CSV table of C-alpha atoms and ligand atoms in Angstrom, one decimal:
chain,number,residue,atom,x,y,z
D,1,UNK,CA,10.2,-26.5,11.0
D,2,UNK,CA,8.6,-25.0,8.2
D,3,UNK,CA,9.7,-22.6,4.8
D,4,UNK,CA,8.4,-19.5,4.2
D,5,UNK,CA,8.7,-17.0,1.0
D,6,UNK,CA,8.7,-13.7,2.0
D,7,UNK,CA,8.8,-10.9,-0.8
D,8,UNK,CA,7.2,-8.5,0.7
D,9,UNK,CA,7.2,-5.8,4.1
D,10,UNK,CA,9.1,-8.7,5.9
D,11,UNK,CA,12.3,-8.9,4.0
D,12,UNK,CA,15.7,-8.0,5.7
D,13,UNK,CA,15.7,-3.7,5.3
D,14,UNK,CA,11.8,-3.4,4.8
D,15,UNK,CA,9.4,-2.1,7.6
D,16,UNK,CA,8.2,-5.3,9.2
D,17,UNK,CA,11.6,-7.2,9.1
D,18,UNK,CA,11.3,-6.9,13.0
D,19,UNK,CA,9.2,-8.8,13.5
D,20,UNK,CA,10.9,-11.9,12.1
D,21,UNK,CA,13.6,-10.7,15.0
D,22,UNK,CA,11.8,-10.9,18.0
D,23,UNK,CA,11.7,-14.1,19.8
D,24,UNK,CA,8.7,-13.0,21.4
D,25,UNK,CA,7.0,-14.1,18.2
D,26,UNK,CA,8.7,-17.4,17.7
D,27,UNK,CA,12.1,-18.2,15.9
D,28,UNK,CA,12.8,-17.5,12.4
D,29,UNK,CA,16.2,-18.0,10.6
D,30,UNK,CA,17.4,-16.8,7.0
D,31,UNK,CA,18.4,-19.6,4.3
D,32,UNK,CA,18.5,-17.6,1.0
D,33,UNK,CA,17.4,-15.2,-1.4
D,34,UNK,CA,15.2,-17.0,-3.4
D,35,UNK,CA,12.9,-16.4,-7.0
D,36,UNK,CA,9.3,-17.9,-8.3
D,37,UNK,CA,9.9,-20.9,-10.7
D,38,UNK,CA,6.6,-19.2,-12.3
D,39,UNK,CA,6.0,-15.4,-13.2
D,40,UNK,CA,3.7,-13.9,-10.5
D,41,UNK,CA,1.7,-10.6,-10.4
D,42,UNK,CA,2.9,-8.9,-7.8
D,43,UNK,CA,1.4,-5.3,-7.8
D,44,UNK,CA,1.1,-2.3,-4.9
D,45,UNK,CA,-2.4,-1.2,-5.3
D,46,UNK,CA,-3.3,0.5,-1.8
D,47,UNK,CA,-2.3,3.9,-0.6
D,48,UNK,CA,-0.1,2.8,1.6
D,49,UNK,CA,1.9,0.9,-0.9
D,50,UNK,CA,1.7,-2.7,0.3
D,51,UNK,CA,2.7,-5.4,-1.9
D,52,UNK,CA,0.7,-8.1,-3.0
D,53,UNK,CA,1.4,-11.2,-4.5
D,54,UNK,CA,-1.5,-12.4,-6.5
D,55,UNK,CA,-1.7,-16.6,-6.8
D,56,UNK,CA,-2.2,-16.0,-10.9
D,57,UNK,CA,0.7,-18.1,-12.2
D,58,UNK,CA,2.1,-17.0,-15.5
D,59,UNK,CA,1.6,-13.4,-15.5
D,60,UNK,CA,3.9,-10.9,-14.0
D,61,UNK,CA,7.3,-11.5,-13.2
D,62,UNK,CA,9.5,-14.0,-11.8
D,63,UNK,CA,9.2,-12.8,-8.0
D,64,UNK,CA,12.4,-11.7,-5.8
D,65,UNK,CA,12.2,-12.5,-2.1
D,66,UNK,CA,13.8,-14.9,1.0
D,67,UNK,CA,13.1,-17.7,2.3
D,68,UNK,CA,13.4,-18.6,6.0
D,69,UNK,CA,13.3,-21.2,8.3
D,70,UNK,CA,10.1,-20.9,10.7
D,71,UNK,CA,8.9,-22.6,14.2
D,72,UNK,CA,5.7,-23.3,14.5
D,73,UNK,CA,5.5,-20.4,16.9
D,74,UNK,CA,6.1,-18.3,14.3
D,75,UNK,CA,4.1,-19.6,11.5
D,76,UNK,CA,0.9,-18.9,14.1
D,77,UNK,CA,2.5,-15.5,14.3
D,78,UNK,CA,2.6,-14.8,10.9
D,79,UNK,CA,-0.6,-16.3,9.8
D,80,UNK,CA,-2.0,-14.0,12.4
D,81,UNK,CA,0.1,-11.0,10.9
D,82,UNK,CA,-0.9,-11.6,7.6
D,83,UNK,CA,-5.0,-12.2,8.8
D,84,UNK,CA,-4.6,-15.3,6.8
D,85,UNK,CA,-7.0,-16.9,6.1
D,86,UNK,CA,-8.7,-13.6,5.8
D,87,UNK,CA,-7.1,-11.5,4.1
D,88,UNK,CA,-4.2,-13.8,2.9
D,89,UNK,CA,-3.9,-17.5,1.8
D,90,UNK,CA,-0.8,-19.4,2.8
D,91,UNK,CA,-0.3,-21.9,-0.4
D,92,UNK,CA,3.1,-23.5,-1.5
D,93,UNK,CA,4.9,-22.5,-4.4
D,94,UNK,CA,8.3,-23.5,-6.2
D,95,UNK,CA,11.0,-21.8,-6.1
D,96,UNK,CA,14.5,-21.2,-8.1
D,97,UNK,CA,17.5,-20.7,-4.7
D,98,UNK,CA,19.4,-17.7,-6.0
D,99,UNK,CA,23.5,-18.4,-4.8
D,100,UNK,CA,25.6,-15.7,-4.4
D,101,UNK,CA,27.5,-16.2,-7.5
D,102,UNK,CA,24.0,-15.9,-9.3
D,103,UNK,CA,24.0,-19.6,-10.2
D,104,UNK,CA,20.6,-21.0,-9.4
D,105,UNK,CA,20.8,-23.8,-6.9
D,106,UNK,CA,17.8,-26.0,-7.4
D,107,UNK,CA,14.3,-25.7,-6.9
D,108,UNK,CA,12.7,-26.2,-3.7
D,109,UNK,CA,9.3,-25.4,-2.4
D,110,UNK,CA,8.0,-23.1,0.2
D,111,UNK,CA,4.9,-21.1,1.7
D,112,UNK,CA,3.9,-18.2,0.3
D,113,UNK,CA,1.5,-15.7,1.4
D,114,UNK,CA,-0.9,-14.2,-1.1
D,115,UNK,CA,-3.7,-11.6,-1.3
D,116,UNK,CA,-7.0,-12.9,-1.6
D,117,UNK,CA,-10.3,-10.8,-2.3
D,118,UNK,CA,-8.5,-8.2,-4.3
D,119,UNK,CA,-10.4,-6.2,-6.9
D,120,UNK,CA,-10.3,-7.0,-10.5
D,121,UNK,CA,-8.8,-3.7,-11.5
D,122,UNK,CA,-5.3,-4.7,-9.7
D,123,UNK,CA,-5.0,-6.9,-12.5
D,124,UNK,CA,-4.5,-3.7,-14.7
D,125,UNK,CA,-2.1,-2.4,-12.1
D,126,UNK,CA,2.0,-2.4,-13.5
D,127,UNK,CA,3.9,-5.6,-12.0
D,128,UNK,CA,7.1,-5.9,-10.2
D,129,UNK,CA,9.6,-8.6,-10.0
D,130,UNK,CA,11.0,-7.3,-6.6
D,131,UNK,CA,9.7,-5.3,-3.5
D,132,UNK,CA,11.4,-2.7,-1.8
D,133,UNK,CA,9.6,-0.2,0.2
D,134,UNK,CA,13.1,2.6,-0.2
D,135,UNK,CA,12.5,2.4,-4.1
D,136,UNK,CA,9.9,4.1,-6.3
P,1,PCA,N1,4.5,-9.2,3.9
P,1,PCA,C1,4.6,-10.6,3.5
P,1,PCA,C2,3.5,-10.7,2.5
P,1,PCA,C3,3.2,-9.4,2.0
P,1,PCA,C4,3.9,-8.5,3.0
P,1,PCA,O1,3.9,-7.3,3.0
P,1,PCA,C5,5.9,-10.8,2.9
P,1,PCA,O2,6.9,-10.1,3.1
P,1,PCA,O3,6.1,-11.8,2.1
């Protein structure tokens, strides 16, 4: 079993939370909300507003997502989803576990997927410590 980071389109409400559902793809189960130990760029620079976390430590914000529990199964799936190792890198990154009562429970570590081969005006682009597809 394996931990993912998801902060993106496939967080509980957001358009491919789905696909973490279907056990055609594998199993996938939800442990917490969680936040980058280290500030992140994550910017939506494409038309169709896709977010993108770029693997630039330091700038940005501290980065709002969930981590889950993942089979092998669906770690293929995902990597395949994400067109990683083309389009995305799967790395590891730290992270702060957010409790309900907004104490932080620890650090653990995780995979993360990030955009790779972006272009070098997204680092202009404004940054945003959490994703959510309903918000402007
Ligand atoms: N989906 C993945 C990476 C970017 C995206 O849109 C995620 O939710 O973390």
């Amino acid at each position: 079993m394996t931990h993912v980071f998801l902060y993106g389109t496939l967080k509980k409400g957001q358009p491919n939370h789905p696909e973490l559902l279907n056990s055609d793809n594998g199993q996938a189960e939800f442990i917490t909300c969680a936040q980058t130990v280290d500030k992140y760029p994550l910017v939506i620079a494409t038309k169709d507003k896709y977010p993108f976390l770029l693997n630039l430590p330091g700038s940005g914000h501290r980065v709002y997502g969930e981590i889950y529990r993942v089979d092998q199964k669906m770690l293929e799936f995902l990597d395949d989803f994400e067109e990683c190792p083309d389009l995305y890198q799967r790395t590891s990154i730290q992270l702060e576990i957010l409790k309900e009562n907004e104490e932080s429970g620890g650090v653990e570590e995780a995979f993360v997927y990030s955009k790779i081969n972006y272009k070098a005006d997204w680092l202009h682009k404004p940054t945003y410590k959490r994703y959510d597809t309903n918000s402007d």
